[in-house]
PDB file of C-alpha atoms in Angstrom:
ATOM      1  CA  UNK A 206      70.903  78.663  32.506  1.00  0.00           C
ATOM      2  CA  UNK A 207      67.591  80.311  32.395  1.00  0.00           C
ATOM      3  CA  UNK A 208      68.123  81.260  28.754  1.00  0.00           C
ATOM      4  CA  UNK A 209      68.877  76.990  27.853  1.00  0.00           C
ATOM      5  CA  UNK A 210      66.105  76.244  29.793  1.00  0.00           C
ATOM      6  CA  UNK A 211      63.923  78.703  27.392  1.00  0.00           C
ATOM      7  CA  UNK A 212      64.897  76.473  24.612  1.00  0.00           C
ATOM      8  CA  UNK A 213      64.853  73.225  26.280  1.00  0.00           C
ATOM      9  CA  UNK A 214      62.376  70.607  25.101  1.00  0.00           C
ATOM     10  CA  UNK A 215      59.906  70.152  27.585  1.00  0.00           C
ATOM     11  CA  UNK A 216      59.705  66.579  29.115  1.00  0.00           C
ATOM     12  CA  UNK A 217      56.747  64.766  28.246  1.00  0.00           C
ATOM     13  CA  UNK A 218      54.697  63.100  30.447  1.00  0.00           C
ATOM     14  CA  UNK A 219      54.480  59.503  30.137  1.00  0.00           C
ATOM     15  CA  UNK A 220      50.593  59.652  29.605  1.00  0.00           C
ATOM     16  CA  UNK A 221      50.562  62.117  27.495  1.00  0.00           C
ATOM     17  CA  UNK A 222      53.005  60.629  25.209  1.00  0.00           C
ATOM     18  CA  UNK A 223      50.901  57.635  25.029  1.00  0.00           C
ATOM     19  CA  UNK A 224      48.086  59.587  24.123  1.00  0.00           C
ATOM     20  CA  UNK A 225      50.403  60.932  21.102  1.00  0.00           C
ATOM     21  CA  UNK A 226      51.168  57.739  20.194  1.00  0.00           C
ATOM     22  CA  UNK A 227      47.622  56.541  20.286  1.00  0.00           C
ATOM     23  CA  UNK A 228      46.220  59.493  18.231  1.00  0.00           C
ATOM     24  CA  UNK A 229      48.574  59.120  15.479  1.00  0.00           C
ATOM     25  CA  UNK A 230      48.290  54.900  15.024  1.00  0.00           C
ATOM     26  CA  UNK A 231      45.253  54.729  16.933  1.00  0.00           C
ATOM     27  CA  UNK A 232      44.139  52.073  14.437  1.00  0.00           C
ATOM     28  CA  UNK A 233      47.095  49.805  15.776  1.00  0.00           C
ATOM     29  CA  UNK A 234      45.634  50.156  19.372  1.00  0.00           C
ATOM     30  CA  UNK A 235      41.973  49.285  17.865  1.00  0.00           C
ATOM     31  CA  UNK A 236      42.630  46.985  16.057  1.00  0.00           C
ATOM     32  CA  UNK A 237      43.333  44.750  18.331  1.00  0.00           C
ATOM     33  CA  UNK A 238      40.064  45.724  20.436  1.00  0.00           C
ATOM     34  CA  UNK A 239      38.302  44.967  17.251  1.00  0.00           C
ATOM     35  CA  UNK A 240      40.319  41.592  16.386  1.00  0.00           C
ATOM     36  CA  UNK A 241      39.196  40.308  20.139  1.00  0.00           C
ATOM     37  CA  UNK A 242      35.833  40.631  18.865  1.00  0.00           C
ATOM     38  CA  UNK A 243      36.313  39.264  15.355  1.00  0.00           C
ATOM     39  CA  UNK A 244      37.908  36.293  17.119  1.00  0.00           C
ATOM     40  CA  UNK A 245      35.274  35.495  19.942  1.00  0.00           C
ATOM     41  CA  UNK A 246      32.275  36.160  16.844  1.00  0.00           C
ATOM     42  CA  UNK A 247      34.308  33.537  14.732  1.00  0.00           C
ATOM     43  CA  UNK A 248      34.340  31.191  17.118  1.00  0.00           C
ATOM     44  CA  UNK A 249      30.986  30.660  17.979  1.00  0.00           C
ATOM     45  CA  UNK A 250      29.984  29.083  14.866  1.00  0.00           C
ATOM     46  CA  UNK A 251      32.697  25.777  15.503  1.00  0.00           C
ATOM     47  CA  UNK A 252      29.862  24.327  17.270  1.00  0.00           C
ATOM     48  CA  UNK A 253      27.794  24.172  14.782  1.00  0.00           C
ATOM     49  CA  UNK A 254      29.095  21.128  12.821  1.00  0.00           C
ATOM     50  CA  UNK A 255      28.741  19.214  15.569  1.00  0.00           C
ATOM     51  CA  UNK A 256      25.141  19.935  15.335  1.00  0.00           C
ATOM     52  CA  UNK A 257      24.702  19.652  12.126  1.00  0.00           C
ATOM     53  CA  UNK A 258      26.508  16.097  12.382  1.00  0.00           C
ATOM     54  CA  UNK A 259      24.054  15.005  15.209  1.00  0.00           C
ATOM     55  CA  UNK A 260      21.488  16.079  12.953  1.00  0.00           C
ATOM     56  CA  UNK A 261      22.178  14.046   9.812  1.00  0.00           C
ATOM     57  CA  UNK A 262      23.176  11.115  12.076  1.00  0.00           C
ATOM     58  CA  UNK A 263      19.348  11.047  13.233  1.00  0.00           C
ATOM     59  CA  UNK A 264      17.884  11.468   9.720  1.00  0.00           C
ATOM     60  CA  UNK A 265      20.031   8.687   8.151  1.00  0.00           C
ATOM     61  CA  UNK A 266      17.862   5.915   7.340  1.00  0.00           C
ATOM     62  CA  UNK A 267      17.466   2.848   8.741  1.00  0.00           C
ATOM     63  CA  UNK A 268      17.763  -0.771   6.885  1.00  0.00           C
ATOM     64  CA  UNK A 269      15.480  -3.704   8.172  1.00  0.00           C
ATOM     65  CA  UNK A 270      13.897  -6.741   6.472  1.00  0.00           C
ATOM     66  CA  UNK A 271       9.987  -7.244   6.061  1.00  0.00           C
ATOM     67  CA  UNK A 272       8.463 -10.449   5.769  1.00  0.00           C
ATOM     68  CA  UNK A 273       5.506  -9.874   3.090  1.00  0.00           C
ATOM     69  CA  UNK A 274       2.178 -11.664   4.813  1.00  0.00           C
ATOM     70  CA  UNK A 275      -1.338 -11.204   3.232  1.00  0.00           C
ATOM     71  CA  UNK A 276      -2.941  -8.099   1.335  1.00  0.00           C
ATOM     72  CA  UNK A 277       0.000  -6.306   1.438  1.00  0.00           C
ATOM     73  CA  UNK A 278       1.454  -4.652  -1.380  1.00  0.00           C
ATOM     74  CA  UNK A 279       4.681  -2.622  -1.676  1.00  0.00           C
ATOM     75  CA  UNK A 280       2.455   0.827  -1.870  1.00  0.00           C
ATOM     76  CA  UNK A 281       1.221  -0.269   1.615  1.00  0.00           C
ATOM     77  CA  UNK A 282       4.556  -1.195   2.896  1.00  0.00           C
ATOM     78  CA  UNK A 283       6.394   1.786   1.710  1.00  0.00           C
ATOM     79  CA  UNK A 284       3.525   4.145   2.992  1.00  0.00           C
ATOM     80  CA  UNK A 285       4.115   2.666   6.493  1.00  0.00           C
ATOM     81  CA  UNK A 286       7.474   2.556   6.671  1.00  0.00           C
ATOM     82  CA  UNK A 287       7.767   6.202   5.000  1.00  0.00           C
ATOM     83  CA  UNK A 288      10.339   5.019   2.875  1.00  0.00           C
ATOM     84  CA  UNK A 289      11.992   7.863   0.581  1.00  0.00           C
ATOM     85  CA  UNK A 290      11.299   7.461  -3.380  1.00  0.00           C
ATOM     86  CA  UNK A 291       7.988   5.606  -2.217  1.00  0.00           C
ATOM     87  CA  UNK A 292       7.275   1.561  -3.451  1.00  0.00           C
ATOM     88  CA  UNK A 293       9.036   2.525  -7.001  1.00  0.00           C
ATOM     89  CA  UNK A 294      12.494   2.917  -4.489  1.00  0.00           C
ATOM     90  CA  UNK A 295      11.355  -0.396  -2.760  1.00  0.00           C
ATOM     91  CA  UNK A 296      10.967  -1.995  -5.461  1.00  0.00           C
ATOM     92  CA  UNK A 297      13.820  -1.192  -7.208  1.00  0.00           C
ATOM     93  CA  UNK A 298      15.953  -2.226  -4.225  1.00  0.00           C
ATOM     94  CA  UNK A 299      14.189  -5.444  -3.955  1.00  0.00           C
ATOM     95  CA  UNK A 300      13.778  -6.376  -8.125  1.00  0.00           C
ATOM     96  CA  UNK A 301      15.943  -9.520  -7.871  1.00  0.00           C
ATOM     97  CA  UNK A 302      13.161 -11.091  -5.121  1.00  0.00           C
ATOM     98  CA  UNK A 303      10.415  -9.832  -6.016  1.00  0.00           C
ATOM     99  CA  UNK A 304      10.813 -10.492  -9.987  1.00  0.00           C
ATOM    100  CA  UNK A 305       9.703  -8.072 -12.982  1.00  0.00           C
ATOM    101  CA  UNK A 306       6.334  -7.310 -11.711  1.00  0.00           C
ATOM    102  CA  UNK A 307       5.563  -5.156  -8.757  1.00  0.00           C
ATOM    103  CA  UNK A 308       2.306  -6.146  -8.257  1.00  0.00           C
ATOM    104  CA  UNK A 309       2.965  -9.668  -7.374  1.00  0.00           C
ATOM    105  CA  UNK A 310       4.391 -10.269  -4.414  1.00  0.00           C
ATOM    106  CA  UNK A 311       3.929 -13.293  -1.983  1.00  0.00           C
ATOM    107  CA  UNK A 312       3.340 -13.678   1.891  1.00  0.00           C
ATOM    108  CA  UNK A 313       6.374 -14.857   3.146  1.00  0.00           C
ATOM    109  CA  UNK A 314       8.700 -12.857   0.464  1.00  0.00           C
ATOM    110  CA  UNK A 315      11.237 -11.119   2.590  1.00  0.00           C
ATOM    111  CA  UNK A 316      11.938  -7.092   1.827  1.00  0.00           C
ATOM    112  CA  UNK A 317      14.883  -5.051   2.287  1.00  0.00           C
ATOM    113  CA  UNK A 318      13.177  -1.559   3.611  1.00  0.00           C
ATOM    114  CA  UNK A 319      15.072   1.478   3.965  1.00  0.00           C
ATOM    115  CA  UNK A 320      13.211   3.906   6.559  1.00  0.00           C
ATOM    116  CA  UNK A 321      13.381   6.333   9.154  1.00  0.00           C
ATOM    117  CA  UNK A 322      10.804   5.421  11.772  1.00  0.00           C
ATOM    118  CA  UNK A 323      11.403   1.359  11.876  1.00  0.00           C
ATOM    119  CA  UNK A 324      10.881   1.621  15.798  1.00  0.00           C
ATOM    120  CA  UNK A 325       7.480   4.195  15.215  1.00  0.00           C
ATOM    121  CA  UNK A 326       6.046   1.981  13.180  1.00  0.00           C
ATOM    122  CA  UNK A 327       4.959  -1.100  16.222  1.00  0.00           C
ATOM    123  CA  UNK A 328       4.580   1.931  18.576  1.00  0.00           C
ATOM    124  CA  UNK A 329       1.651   3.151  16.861  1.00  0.00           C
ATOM    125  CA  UNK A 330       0.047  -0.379  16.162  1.00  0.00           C
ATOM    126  CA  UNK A 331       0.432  -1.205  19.990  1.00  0.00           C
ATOM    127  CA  UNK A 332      -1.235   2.614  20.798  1.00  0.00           C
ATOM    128  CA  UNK A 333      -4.503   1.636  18.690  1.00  0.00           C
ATOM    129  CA  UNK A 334      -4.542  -2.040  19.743  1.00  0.00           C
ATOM    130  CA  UNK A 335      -4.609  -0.507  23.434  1.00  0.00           C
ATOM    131  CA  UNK A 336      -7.764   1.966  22.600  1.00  0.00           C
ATOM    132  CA  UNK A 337     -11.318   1.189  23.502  1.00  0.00           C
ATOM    133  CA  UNK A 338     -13.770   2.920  21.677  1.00  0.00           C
ATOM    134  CA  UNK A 339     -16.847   2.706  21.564  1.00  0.00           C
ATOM    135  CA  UNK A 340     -20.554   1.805  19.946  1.00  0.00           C
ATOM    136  CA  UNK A 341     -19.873   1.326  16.211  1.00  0.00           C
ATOM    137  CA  UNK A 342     -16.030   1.970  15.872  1.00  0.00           C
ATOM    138  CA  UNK A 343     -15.545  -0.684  18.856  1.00  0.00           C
ATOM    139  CA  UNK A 344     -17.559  -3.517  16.814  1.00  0.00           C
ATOM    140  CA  UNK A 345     -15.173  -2.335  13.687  1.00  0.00           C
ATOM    141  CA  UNK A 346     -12.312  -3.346  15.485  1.00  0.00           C
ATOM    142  CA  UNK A 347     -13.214  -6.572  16.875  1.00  0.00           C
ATOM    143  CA  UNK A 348     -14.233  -7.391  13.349  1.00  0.00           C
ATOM    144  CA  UNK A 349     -10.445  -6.420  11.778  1.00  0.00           C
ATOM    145  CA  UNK A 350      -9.241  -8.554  14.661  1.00  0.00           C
ATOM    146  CA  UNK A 351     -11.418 -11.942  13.586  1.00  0.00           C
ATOM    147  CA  UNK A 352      -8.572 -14.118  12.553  1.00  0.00           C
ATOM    148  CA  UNK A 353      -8.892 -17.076   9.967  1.00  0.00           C
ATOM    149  CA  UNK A 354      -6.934 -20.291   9.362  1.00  0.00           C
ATOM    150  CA  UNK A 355      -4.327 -20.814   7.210  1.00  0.00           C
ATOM    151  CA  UNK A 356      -6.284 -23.130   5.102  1.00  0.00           C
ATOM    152  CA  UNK A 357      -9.037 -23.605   2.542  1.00  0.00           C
ATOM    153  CA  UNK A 358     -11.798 -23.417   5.017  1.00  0.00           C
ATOM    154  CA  UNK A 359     -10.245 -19.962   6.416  1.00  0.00           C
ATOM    155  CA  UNK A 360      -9.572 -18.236   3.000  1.00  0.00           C
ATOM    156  CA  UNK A 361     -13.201 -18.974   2.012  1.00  0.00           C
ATOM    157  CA  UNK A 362     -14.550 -17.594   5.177  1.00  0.00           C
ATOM    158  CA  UNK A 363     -12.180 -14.820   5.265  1.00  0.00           C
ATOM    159  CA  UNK A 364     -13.113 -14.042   1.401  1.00  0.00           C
ATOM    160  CA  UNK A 365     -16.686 -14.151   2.175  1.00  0.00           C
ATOM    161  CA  UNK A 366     -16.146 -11.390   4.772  1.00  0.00           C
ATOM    162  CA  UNK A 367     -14.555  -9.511   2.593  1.00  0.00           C
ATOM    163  CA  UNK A 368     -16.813 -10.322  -0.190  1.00  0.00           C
ATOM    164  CA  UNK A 369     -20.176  -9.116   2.272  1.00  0.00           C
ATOM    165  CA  UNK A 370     -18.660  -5.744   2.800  1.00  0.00           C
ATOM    166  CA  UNK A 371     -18.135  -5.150  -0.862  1.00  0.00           C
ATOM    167  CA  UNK A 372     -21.590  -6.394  -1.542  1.00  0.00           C
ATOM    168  CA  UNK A 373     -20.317  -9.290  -3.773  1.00  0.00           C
ATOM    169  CA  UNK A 374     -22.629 -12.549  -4.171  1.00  0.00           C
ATOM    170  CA  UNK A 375     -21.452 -15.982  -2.887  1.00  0.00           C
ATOM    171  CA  UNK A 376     -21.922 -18.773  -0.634  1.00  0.00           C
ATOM    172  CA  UNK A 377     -19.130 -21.218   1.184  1.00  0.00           C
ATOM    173  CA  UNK A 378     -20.501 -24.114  -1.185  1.00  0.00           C
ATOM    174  CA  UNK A 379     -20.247 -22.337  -4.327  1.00  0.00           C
ATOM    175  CA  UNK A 380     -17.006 -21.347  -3.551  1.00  0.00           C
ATOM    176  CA  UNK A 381     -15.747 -24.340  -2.556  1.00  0.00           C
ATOM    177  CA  UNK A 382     -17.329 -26.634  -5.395  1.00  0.00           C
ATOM    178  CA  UNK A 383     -15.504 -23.962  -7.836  1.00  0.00           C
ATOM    179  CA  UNK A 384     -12.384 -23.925  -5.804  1.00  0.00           C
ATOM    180  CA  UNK A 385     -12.372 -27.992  -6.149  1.00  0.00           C
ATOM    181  CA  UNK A 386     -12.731 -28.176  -9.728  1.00  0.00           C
ATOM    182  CA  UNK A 387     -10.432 -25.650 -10.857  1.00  0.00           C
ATOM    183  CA  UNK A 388      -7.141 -26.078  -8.590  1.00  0.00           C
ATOM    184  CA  UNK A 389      -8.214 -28.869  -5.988  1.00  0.00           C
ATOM    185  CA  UNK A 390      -7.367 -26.425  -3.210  1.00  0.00           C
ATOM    186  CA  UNK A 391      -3.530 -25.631  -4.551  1.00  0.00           C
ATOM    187  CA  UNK A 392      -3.525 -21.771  -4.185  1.00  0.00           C
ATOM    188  CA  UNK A 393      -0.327 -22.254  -6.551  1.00  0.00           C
ATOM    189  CA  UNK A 394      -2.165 -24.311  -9.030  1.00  0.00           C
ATOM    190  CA  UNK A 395      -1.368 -22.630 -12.749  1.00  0.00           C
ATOM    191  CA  UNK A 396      -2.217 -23.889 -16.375  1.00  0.00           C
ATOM    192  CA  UNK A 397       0.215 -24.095 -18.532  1.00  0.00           C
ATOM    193  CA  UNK A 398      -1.240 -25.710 -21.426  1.00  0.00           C
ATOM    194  CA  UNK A 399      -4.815 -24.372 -22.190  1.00  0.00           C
ATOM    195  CA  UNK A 400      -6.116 -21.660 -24.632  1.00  0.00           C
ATOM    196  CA  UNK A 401      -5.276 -19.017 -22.170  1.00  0.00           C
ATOM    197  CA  UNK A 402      -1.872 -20.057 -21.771  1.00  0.00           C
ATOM    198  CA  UNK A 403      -0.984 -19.984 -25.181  1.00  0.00           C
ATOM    199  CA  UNK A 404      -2.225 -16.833 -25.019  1.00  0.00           C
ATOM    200  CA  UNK A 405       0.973 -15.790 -22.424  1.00  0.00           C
ATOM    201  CA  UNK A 406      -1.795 -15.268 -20.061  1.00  0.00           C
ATOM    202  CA  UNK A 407      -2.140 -18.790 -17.895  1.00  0.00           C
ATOM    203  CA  UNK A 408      -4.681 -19.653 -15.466  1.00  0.00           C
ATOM    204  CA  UNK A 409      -3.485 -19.055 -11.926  1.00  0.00           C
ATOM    205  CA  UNK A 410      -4.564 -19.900  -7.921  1.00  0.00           C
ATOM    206  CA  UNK A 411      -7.658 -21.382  -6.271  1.00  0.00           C
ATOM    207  CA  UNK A 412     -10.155 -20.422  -8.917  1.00  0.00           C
ATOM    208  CA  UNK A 413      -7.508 -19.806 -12.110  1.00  0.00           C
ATOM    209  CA  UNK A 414      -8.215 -17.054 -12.520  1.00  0.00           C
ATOM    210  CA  UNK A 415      -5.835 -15.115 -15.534  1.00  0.00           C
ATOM    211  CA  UNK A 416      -3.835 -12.288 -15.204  1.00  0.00           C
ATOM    212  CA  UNK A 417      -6.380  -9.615 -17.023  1.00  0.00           C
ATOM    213  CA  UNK A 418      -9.430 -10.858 -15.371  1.00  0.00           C
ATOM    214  CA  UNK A 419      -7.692 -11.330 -11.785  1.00  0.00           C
ATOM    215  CA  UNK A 420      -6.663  -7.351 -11.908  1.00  0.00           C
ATOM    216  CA  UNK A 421      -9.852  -6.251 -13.808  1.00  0.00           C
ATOM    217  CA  UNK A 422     -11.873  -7.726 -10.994  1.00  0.00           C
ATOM    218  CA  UNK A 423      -9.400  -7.328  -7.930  1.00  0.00           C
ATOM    219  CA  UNK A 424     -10.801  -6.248  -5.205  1.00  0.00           C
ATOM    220  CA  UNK A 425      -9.649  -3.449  -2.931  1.00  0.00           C
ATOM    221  CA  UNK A 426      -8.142  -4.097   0.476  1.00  0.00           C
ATOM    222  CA  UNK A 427      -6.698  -7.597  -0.495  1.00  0.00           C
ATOM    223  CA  UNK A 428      -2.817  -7.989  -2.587  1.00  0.00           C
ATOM    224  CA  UNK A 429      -1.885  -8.376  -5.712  1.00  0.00           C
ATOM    225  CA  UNK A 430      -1.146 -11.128  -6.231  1.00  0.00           C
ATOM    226  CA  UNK A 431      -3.044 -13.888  -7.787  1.00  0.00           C
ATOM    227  CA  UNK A 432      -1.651 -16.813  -5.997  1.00  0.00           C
ATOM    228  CA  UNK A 433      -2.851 -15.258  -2.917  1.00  0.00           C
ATOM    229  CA  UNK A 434      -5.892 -17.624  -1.889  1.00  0.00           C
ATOM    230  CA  UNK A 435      -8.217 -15.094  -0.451  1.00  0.00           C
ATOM    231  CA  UNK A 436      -7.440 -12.063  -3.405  1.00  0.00           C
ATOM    232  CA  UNK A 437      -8.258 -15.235  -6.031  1.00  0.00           C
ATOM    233  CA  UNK A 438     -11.584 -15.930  -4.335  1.00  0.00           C
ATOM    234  CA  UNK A 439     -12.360 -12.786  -4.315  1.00  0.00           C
ATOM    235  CA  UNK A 440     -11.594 -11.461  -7.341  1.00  0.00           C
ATOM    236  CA  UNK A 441     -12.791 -14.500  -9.208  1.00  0.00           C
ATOM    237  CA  UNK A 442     -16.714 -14.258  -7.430  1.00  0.00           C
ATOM    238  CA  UNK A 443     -16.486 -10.680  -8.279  1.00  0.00           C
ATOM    239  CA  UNK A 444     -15.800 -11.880 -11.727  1.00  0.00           C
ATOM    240  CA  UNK A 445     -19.031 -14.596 -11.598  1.00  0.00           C
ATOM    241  CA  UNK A 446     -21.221 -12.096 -10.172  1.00  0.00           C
ATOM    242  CA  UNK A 447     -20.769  -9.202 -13.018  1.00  0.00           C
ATOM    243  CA  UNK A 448     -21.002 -12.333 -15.370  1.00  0.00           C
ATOM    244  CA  UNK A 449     -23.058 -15.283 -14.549  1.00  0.00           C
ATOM    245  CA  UNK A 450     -25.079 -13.107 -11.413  1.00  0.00           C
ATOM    246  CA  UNK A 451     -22.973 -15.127  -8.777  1.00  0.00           C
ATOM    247  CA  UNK A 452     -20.444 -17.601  -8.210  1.00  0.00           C
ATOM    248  CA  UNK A 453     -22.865 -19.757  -7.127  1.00  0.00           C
ATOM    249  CA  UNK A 454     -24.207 -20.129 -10.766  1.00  0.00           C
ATOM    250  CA  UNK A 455     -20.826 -21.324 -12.069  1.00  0.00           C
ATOM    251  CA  UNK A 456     -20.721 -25.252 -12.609  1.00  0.00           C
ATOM    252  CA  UNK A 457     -17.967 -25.222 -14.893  1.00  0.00           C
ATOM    253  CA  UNK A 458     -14.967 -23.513 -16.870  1.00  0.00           C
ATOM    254  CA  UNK A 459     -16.314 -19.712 -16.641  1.00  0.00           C
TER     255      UNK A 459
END
């Protein structure tokens, strides 16, 4: 007996037979460890879509119509409303209203605009309307505020304003004498039969004025377009004074 037991295998202990087993596939018992951690890394990032999705769902643009009104032009209007590709993208989306120029466009003409801050855009008119500064900058804004009738009377008075800051030459009378003459008051009034129309370049608006002269003389801070009444007036006197000294000088076709 004690001779067999010489020879006997000795029993293992349980623990240490699992620490065998570990030592020779100890990759099989961590690689589970490292799986786990594989796992829990890879699943962080499933959130991320989500955010990504809010994201783009904030930055996709907005559509909204704009109803042109004076001395706007579609520079202006895509500046404000930040619109991406700038007034060439407006006006491309907008060709079949607004025709195959893009500097004429009329108050009233309504505009498809794309943009991303339609609701910052009233915000920050309502923020500077609230302000109240002071000395100079206050008597700035009450001018900008002056309002002007929708009529002959107010686009003269409104052009003459315009025309004081600019340092162009003109009185109500002169203007309106001219005005009467040339288009009876129609801001729409063209001429489709002189010299000039032959040309391809007809006489247009209050003081028919053509399309060369009109943009030659425009004047900055009012639109494009010729039929607008105060950009005509203006334009035109600015015309008159490089010419004849002053609109007031002009008693007949200039």
């Amino acid at each position: 007996m004690a001779g067999r037991g010489k020879h006997r295998r000795p029993r293992t202990n349980p623990l240490s037979r699992g620490v065998a087993i570990a030592g020779t596939g100890g990759a099989a018992l961590t690689l589970p460890l490292l799986g786990t951690t594989i796992a829990s890394a890879a699943e962080a990032p499933q959130s991320a879509p989500a955010v990504a999705q809010s994201v783009d769902r904030a930055a996709q643009p907005k559509s909204l119509t704009y109803t042109v009104t004076k001395g706007d032009t579609l520079y202006r209007i895509a500046d404000k409303y930040d619109v991406a590709g700038g007034w060439k993208k407006l006006y491309k989306d907008n060709r079949s209203a607004i025709g195959d120029s893009p500097k004429l466009i009329h108050p009233g003409l309504k505009l498809k605009v794309s943009t991303t801050k339609a609701a910052a855009a009233p915000k920050k008119a309502a923020k500077s309307s609230a302000a109240k500064p002071a000395g100079g900058v206050a008597k700035a804004t009450q001018a900008s505020a002056k309002t002007y009738a929708d009529n002959l009377d107010g686009w003269i008075r409104e052009a003459l304003d315009i025309m004081a800051q600019k340092g162009i030459p003109g009185s109500y009378d002169g203007i309106y004498r001219n005005v009467m003459r040339e288009s009876s008051g129609n801001p729409q009034a063209i001429n489709n039969w002189d010299s000039n129309a032959v040309k391809g370049t007809p006489s247009k608006g209050l003081l028919q004025t053509i399309d060369p002269t009109f943009q030659a003389y425009h004047v900055d801070g009012t639109s494009w377009d010729p039929y607008d009444p105060v950009a005509n007036i203006t334009a035109a006197c600015n015309y008159a004074a490089d010419r004849y000294g002053s609109i007031d000088n002009v008693n007949g076709p200039y």
